[in-house]
Short mmCIF file of C-alpha atoms in Angstrom, two decimals:
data_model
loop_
_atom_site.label_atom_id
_atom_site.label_comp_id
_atom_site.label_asym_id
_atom_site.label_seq_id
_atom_site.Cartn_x
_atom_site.Cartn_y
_atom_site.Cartn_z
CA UNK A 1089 0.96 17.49 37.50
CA UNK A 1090 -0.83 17.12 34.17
CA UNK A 1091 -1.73 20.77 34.10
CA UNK A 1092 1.71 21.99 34.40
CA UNK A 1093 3.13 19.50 31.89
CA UNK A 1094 1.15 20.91 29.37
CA UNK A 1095 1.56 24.96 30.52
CA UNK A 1096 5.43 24.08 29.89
CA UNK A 1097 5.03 21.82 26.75
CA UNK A 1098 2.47 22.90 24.57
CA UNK A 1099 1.16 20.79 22.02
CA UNK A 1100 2.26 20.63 18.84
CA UNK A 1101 -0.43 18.92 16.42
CA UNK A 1102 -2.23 22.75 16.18
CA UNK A 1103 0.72 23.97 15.06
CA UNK A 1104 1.68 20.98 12.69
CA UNK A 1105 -1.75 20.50 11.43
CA UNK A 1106 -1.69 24.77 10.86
CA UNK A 1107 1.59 23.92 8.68
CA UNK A 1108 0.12 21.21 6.85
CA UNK A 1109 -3.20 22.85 6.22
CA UNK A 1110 -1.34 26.14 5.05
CA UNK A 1111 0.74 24.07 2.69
CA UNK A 1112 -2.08 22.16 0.89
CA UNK A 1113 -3.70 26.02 0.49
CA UNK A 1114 -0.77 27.31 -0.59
CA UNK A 1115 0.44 24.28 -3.33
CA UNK A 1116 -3.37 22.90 -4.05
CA UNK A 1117 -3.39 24.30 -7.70
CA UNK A 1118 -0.54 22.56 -8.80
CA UNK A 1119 -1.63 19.46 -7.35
CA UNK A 1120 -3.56 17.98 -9.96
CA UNK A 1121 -0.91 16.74 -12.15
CA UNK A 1122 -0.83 13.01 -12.55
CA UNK A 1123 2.10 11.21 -10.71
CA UNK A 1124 3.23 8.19 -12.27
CA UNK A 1125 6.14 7.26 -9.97
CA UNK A 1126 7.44 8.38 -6.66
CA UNK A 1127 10.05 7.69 -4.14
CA UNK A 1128 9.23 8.32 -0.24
CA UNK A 1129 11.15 8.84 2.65
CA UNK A 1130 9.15 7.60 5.89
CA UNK A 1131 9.59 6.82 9.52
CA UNK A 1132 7.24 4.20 11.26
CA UNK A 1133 6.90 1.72 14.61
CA UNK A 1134 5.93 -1.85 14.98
CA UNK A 1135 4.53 -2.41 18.50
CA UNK A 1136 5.35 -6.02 19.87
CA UNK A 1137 7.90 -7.41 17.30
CA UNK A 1138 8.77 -11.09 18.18
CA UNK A 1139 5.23 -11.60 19.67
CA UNK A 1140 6.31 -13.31 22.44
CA UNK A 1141 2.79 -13.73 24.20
CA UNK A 1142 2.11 -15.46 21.26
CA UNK A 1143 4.98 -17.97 21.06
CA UNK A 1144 4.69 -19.00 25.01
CA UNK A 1145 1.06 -18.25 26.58
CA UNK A 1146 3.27 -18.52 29.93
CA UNK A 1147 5.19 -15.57 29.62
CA UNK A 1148 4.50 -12.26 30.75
CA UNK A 1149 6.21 -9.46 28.54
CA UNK A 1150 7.32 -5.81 27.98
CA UNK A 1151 6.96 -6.00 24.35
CA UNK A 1152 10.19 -5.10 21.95
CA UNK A 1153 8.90 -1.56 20.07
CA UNK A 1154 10.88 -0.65 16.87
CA UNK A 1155 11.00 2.19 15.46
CA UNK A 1156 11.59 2.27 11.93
CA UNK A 1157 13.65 4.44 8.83
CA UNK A 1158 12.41 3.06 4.80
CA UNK A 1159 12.38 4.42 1.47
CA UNK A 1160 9.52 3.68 -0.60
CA UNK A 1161 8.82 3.36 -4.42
CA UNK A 1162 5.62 3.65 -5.43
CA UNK A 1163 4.18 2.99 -9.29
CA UNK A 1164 0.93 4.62 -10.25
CA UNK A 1165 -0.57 2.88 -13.56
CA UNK A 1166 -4.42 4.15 -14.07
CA UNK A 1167 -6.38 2.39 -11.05
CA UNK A 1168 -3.21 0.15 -10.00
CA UNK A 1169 -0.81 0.82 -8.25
CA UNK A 1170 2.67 -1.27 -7.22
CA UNK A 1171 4.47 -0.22 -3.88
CA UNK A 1172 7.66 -1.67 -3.03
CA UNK A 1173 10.90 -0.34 -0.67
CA UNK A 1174 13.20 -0.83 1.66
CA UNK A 1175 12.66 -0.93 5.72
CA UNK A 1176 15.09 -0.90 8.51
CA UNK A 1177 13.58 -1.47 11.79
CA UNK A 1178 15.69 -0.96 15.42
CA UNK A 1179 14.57 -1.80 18.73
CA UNK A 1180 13.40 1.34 20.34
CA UNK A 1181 12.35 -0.49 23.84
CA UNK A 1182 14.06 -3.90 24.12
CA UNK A 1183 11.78 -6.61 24.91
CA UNK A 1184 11.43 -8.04 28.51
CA UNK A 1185 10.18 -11.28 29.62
CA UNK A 1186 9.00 -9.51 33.39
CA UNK A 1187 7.22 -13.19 34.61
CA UNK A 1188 8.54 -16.56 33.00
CA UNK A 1189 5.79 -19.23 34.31
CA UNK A 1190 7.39 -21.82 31.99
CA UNK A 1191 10.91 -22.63 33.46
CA UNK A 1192 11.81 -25.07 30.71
CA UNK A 1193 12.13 -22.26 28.50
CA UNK A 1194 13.91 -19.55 30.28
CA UNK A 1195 14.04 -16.41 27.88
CA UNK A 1196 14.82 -13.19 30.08
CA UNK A 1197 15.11 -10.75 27.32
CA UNK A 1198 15.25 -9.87 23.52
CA UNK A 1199 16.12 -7.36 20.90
CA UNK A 1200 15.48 -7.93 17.47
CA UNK A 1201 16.29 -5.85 14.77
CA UNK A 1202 14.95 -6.48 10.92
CA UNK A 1203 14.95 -5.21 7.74
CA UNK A 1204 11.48 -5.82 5.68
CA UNK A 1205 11.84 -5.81 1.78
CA UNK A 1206 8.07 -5.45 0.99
CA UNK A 1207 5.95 -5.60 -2.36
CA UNK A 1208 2.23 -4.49 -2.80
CA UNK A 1209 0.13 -4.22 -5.36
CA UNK A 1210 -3.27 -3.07 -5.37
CA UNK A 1211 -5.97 -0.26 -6.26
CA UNK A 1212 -5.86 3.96 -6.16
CA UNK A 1213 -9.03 5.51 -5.70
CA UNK A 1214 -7.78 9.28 -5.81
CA UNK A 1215 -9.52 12.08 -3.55
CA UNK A 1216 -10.70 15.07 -5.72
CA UNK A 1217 -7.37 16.63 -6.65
CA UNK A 1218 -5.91 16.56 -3.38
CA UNK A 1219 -4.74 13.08 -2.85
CA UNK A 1220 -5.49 9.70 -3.11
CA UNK A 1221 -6.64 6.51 -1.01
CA UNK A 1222 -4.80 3.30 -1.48
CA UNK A 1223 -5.11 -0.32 -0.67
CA UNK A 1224 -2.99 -3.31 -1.41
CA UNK A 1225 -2.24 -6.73 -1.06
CA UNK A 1226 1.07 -8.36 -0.88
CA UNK A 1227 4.06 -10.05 0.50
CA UNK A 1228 7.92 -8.72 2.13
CA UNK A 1229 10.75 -11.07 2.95
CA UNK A 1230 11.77 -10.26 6.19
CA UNK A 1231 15.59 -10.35 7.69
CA UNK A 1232 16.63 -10.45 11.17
CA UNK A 1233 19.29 -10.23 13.66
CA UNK A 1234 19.12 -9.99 17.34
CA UNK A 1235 20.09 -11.37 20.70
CA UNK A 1236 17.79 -13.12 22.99
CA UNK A 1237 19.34 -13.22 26.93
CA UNK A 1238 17.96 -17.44 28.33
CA UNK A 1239 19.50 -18.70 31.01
CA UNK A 1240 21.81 -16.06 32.05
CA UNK A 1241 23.33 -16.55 28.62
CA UNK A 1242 22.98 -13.65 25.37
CA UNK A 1243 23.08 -15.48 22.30
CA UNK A 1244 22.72 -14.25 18.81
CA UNK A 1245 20.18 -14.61 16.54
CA UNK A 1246 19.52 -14.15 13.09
CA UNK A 1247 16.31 -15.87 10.75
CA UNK A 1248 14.66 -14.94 7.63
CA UNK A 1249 10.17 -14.80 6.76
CA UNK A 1250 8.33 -14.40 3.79
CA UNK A 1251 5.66 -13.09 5.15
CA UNK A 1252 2.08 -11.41 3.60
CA UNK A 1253 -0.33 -9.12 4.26
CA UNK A 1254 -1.68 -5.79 3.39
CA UNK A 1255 -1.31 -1.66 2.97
CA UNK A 1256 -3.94 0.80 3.68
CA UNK A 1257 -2.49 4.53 2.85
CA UNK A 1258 -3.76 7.80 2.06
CA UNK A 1259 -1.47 10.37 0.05
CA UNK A 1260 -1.78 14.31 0.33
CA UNK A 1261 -0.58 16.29 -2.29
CA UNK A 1262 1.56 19.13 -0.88
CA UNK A 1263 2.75 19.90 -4.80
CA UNK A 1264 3.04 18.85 -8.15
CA UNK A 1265 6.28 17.33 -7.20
CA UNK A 1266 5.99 16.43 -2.95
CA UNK A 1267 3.25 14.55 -1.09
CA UNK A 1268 2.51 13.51 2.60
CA UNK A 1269 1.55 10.32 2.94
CA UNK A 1270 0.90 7.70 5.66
CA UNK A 1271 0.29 4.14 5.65
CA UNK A 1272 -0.58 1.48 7.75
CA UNK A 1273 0.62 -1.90 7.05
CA UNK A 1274 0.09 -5.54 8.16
CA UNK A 1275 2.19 -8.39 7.96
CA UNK A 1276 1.49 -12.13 9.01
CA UNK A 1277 5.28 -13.65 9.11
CA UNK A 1278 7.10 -16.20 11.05
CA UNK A 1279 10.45 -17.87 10.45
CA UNK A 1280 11.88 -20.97 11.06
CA UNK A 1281 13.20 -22.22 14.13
CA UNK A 1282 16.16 -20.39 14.89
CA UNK A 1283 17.83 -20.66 18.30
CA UNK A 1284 17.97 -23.36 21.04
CA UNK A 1285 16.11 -21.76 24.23
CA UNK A 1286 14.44 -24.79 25.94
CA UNK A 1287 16.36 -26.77 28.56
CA UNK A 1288 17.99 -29.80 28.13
CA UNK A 1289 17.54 -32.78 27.23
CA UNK A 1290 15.92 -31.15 24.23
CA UNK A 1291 19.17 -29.61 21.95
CA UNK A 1292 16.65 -28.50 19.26
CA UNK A 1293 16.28 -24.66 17.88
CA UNK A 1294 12.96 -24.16 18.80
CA UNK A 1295 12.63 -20.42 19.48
CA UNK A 1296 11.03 -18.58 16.22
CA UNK A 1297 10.69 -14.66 15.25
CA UNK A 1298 7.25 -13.91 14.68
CA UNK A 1299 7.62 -10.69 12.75
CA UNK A 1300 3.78 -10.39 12.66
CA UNK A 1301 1.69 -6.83 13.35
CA UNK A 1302 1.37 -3.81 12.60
CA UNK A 1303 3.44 -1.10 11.11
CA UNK A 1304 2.25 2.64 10.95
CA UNK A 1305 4.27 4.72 8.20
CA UNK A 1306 4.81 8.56 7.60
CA UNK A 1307 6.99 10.30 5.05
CA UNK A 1308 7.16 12.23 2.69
CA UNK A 1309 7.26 11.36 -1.33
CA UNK A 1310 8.69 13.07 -4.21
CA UNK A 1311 7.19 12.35 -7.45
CA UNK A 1312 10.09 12.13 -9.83
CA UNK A 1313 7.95 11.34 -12.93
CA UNK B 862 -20.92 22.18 23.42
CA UNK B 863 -24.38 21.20 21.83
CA UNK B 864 -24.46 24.15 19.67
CA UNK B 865 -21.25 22.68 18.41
CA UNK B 866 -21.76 19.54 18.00
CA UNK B 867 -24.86 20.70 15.52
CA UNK B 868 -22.72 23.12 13.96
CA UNK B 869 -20.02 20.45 13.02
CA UNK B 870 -22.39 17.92 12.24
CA UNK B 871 -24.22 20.20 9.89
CA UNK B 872 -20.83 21.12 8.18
CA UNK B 873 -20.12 17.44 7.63
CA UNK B 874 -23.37 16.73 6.18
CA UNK B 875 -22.46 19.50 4.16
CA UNK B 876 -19.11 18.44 2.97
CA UNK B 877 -20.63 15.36 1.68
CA UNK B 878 -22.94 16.70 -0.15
CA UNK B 879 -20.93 19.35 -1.70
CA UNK B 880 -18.33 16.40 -2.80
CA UNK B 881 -20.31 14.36 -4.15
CA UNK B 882 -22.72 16.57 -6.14
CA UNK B 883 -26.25 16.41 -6.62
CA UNK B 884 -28.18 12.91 -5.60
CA UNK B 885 -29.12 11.18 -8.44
CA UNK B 886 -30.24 7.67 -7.14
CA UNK B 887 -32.63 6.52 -4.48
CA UNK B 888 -30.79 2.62 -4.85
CA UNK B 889 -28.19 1.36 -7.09
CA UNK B 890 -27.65 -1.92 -6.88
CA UNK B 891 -24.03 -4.25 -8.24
CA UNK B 892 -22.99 -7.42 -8.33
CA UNK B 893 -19.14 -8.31 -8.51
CA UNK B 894 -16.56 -11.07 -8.18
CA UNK B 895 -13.07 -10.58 -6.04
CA UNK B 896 -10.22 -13.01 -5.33
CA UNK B 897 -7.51 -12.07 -3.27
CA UNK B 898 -6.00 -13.97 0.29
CA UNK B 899 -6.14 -14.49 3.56
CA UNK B 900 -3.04 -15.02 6.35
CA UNK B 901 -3.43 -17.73 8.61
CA UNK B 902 -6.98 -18.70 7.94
CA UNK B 903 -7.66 -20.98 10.83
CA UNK B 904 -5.59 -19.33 13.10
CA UNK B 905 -2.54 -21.67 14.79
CA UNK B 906 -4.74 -24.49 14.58
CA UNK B 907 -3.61 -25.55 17.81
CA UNK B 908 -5.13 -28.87 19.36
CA UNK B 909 -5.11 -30.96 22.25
CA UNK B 910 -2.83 -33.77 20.08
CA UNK B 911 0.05 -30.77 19.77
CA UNK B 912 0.27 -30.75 23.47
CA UNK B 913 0.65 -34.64 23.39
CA UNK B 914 3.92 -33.91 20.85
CA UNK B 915 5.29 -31.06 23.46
CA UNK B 916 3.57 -28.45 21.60
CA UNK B 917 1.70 -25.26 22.92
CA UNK B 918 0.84 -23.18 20.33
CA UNK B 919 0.08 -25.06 17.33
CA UNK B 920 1.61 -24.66 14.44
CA UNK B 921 3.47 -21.91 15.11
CA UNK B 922 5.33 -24.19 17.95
CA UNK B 923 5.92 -27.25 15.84
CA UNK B 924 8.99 -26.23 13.90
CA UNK B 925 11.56 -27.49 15.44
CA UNK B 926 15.25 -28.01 13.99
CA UNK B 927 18.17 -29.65 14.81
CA UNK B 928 21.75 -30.42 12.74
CA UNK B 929 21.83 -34.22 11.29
CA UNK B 930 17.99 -33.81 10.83
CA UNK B 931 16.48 -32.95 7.55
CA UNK B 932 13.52 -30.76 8.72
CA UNK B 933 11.57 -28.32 6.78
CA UNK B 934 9.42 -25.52 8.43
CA UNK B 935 5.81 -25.47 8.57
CA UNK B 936 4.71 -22.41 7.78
CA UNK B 937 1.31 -21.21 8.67
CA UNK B 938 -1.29 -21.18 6.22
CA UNK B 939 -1.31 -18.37 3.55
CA UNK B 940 -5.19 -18.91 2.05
CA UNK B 941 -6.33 -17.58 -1.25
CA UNK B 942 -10.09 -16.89 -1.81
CA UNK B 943 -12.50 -16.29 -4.47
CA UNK B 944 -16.34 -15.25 -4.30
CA UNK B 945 -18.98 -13.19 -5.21
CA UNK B 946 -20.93 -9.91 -4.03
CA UNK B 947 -24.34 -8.04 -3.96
CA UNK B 948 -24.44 -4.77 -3.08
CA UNK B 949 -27.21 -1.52 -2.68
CA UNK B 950 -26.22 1.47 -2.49
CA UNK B 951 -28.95 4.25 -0.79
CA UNK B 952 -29.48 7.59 -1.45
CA UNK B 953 -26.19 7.99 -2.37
CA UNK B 954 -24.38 7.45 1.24
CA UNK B 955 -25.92 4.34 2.50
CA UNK B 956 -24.83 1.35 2.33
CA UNK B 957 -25.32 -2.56 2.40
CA UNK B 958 -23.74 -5.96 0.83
CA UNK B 959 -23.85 -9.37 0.90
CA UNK B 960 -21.19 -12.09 -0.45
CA UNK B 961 -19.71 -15.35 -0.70
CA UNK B 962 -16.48 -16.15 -0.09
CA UNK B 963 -14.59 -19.71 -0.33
CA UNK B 964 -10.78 -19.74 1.06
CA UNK B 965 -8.31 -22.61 0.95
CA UNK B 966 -4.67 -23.39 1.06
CA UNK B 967 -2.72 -22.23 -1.32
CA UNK B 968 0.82 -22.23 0.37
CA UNK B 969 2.21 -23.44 3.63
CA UNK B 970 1.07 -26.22 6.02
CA UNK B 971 3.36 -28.66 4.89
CA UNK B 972 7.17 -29.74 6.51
CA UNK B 973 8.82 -31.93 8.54
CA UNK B 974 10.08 -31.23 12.13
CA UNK B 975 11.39 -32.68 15.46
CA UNK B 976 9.26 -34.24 18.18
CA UNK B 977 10.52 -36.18 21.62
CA UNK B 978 9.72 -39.70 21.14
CA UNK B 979 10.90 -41.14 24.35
CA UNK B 980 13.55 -38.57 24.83
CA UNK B 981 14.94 -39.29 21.49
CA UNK B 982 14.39 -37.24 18.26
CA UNK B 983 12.22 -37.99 15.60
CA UNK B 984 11.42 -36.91 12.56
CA UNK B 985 7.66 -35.89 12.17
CA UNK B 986 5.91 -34.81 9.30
CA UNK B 987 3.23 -32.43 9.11
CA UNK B 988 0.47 -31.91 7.29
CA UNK B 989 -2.21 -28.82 7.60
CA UNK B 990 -5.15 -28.10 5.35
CA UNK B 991 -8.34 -25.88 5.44
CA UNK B 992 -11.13 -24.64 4.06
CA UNK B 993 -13.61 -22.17 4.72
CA UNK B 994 -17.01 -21.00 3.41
CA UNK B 995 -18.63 -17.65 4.58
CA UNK B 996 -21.26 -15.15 4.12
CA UNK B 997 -20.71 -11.43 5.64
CA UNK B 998 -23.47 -9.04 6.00
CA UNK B 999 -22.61 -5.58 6.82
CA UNK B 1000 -24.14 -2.37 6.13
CA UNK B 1001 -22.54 1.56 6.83
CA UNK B 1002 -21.55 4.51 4.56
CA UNK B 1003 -20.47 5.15 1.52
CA UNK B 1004 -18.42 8.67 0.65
CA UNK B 1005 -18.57 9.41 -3.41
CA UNK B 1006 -15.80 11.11 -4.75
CA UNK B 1007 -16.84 13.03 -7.88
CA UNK B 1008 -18.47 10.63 -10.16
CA UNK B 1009 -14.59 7.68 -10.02
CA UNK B 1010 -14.45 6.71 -6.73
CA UNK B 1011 -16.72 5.42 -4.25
CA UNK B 1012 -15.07 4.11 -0.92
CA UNK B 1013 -17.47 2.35 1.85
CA UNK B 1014 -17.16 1.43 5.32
CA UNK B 1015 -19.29 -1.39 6.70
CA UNK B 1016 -19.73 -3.48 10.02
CA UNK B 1017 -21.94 -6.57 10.18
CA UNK B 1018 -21.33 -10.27 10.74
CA UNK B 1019 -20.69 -13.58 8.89
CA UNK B 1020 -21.96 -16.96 9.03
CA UNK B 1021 -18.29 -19.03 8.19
CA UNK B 1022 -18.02 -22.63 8.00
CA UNK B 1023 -14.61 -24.14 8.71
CA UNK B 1024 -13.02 -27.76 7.55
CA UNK B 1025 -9.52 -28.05 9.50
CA UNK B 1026 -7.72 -31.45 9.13
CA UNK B 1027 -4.43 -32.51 9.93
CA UNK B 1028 -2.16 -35.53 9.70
CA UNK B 1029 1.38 -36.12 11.88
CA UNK B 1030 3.33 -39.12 10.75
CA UNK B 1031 6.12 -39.79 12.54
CA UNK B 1032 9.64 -41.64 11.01
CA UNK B 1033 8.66 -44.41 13.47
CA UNK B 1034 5.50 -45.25 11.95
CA UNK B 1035 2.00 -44.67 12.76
CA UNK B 1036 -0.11 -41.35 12.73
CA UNK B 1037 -1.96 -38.64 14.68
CA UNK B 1038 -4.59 -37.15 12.70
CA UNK B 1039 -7.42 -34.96 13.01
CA UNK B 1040 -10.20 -33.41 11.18
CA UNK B 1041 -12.59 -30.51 12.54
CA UNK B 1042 -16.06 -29.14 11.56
CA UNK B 1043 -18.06 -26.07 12.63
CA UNK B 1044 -19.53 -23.14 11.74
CA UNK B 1045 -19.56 -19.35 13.88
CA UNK B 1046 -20.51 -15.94 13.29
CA UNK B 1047 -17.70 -13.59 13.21
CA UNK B 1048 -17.87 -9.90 13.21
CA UNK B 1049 -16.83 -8.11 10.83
CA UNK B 1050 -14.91 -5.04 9.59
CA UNK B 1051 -15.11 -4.13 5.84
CA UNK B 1052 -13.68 -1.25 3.44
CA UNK B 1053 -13.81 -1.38 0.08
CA UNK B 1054 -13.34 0.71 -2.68
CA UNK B 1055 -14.50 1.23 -6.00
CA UNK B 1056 -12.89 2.79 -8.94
CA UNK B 1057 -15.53 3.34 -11.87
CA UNK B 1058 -13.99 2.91 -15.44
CA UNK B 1059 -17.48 3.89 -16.61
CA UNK B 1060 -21.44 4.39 -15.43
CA UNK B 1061 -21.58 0.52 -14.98
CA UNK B 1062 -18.42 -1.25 -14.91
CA UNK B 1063 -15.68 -0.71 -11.10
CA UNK B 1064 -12.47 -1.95 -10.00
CA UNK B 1065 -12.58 -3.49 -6.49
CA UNK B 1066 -10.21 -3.53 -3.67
CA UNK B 1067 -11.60 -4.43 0.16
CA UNK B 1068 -9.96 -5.30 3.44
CA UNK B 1069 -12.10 -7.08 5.63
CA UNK B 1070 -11.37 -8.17 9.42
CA UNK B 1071 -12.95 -11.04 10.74
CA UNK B 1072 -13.40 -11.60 14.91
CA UNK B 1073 -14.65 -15.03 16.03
CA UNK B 1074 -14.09 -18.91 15.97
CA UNK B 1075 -16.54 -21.83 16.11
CA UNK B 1076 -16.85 -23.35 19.84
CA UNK B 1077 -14.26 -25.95 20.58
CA UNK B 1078 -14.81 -29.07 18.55
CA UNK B 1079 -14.46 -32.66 18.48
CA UNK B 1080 -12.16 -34.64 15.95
CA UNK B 1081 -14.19 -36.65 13.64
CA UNK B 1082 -11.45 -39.27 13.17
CA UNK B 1083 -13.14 -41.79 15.42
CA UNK B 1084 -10.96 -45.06 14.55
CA UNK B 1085 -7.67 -43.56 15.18
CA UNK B 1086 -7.32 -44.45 18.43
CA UNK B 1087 -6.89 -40.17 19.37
CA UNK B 1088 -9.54 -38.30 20.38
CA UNK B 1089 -8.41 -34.34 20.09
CA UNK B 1090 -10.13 -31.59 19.89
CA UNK B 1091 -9.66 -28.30 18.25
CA UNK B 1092 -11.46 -24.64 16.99
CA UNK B 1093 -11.44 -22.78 14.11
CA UNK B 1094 -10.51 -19.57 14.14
CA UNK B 1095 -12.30 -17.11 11.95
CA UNK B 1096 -10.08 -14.41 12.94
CA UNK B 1097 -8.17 -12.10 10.36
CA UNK B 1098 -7.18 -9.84 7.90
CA UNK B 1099 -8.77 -10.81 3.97
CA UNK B 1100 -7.54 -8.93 0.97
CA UNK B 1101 -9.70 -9.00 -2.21
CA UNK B 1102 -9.76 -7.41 -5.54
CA UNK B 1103 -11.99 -7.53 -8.07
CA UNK B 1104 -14.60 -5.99 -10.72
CA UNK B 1105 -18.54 -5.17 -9.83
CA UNK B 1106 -21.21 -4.60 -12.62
CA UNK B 1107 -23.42 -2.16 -11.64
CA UNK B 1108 -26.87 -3.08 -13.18
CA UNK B 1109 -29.22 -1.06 -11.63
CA UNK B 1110 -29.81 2.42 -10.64
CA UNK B 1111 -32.92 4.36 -9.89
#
């Protein structure tokens, strides 16, 4: 069965990492030209947002996987470097609580999307002339909306996180003017409580979004200065 | 297959030879300072007195909110940390440090929530602090990049020693309050980077991941009236940047 998935869909990393080779050969002597500011265009996932596992060891769960659409801005001054943006991220597989072992909580389902407005700063340590390795500390103020299905009922949701954490990246120069880059980032966020879940008597919002974990970026950046 | 195994070996040896240039030093040596953070140091801090308050996850589980009540979230520890580092450097690609690292609370920890006192409501507050001290050893390889940038990957393991306390004091009167010693030996995970300005003087950045906790320990409050019992968890993600002098090379 494996055999003949792959006769009718061949891979296609040879062929991308052919393109990608070809075009660092083709643009490498222009690539040496300092970049001082760039905006990027990236797509990503986050595996697991809401951590559920982690908000009630009694639950058994198809974790929520978002994918994810940003724009990034990122400052190059000598060795430091300051990376902010913008990042929009959509439930690609909806989470699902598949065993509940607590029934005072009953939360059946959950989809959660956020937007993440991030800030790093941190150091460049470039790669002979045809990129450069990055790593930075920093923080992003998270803010969701969502619906979580307890109880037969689908209520909405919405909170907000400051949250912090960290971006490891590497950037490939594909011209004086475009790069590839991809980044891997981690945040460590939780908001407030949020929404009511538990079962009466208790009236309190006690269910949080744990926007922890993380994100793997690609895109592509234009240098503009 | 072994042929090209060799073969690719032999062209990676190669590579790093040809990026680097010649070899020039049998040991370098550097010493350095770096402050940066650390998420969640401690972990949830979760204890056997949260599960007395209706709480199963520590503080991640405590907020709780409610209209009428003035409550303020507890957010989980963000730690900032400062310390100090040795490192050798060995023919070039191999390589081996030592530090010293202190981390404590610099934001978070600190709110008021809800907890069921008798099926009523009451207004708790919350109070989260610690501290830790560690040590990591690792050792791996360094890649040089031309003669400005050195970037090293290293495994090894720390000796950490945690300080975890925490006081609950309800509107009601009274408090639950704990406070937790112990030491462990997480693994850990380390790249840093160094960006030379000149022959002596780098820039440092470094992630480090941390695995491992101390074994379950007892609250030292004894007079209380609350015996709980709690670990520390080692486990996470440490940013640091900083500035390493290197002093010797030969």
């Amino acid at each position: 069965m494996i055999i003949a998935r792959n006769h009718n869909c061949p891979s296609l990393f040879p062929l991308v990492a052919a393109c990608l080779a070809a075009a660092c050969l083709l643009f490498q002597t222009h690539a040496a030209a300092q970049q001082y500011f760039g905006v990027g265009f990236h797509v990503g996932a986050h595996n697991d947002v809401g951590n559920m596992t982690s908000y009630n060891s009694s639950f058994e769960v198809e974790p929520q996987t978002s994918y994810i659409l940003g724009v990034s801005f990122k400052a190059n001054l000598g060795f430091l470097f300051l990376r902010t943006g913008v990042d929009i991220a959509f439930p690609l597989i909806e989470g699902d609580v598949l065993e509940n072992g607590d029934p005072a909580d009953p939360i059946e389902k959950y989809s959660i999307s956020y937007t993440a407005l991030p800030l790093f700063l941190g150091v460049n340590f470039p790669v002979f002339d045809i990129g450069e390795f990055y790593l930075g500390g920093g923080a992003a103020y998270f803010l969701a909306t969502g619906t979580v299905t307890h109880g037969g009922a689908e209520d909405n949701i919405s909170a907000s996180a400051l949250g912090f954490g960290f971006l490891v990246g590497m950037r490939l120069h594909l011209s004086a003017k475009f790069g590839l880059y991809m980044e891997w980032e981690y945040f460590d966020a939780r908001s407030g409580a949020s929404m009511n879940t538990v079962t009466a008597p208790q009236a309190w919002d006690n269910l949080y979004i744990d926007f922890s974990g993380h994100r793997i970026l690609l895109g592509v950046m234009y240098y503009a200065i | 297959m072994l042929f090209n195994v060799r073969a690719f070996m032999g062209a990676a040896i190669l590579l790093l030879f040809a990026a680097s240039g010649p070899l020039h030093a049998a040991v370098s040596l550097s010493a350095g300072i770096q402050a940066g953070f650390m998420p969640s140091p401690g972990g949830n801090l979760h204890s056997s007195t949260h599960e007395k308050i209706g709480v199963g996850n520590g503080i991640d589980g405590i907020n709780r909110s409610m209209s009428g009540y003035d409550t303020k979230p507890v957010d989980r520890i963000l730690g900032a940390s400062a310390g100090l580092e040795f490192r050798a450097v060995f023919y070039d690609y191999f390589f081996a440090r030592l530090a010293g690292n202190f981390t404590t609370r610099a934001r978070g920890g600190s709110g008021t929530t809800l907890y069921d006192n008798g099926g009523t409501p009451e207004l708790l507050d919350c109070e989260y602090l610690v501290h830790i001290i560690d040590a990591p050893l690792t050792a791996g390889l360094v890649v040089p990049f031309w003669k400005d940038v050195r970037i090293a990957f290293s495994v090894g393991a720390a000796f950490a020693y945690g300080n975890y306390k925490y006081y609950f004091e309800p509107e009601s009167g009274g408090r639950y309050k704990g406070k937790f010693r112990g030491y462990g030996f997480p693994l850990v995970l380390l790249v840093e980077g160094d960006y030379f300005l000149n022959e002596k003087l780098s820039i440092t950045a470094s992630l480090a991941y941390y695995r491992g906790s101390t074994d379950i320990r007892r609250d030292r409050y004894r007079t209380d009236g609350d015996t709980d019992y709690a670990r520390i968890d080692f486990t996470g993600y440490r940013f640091a940047m900083g500035a390493s002098w290197h002093f010797y090379s030969r």
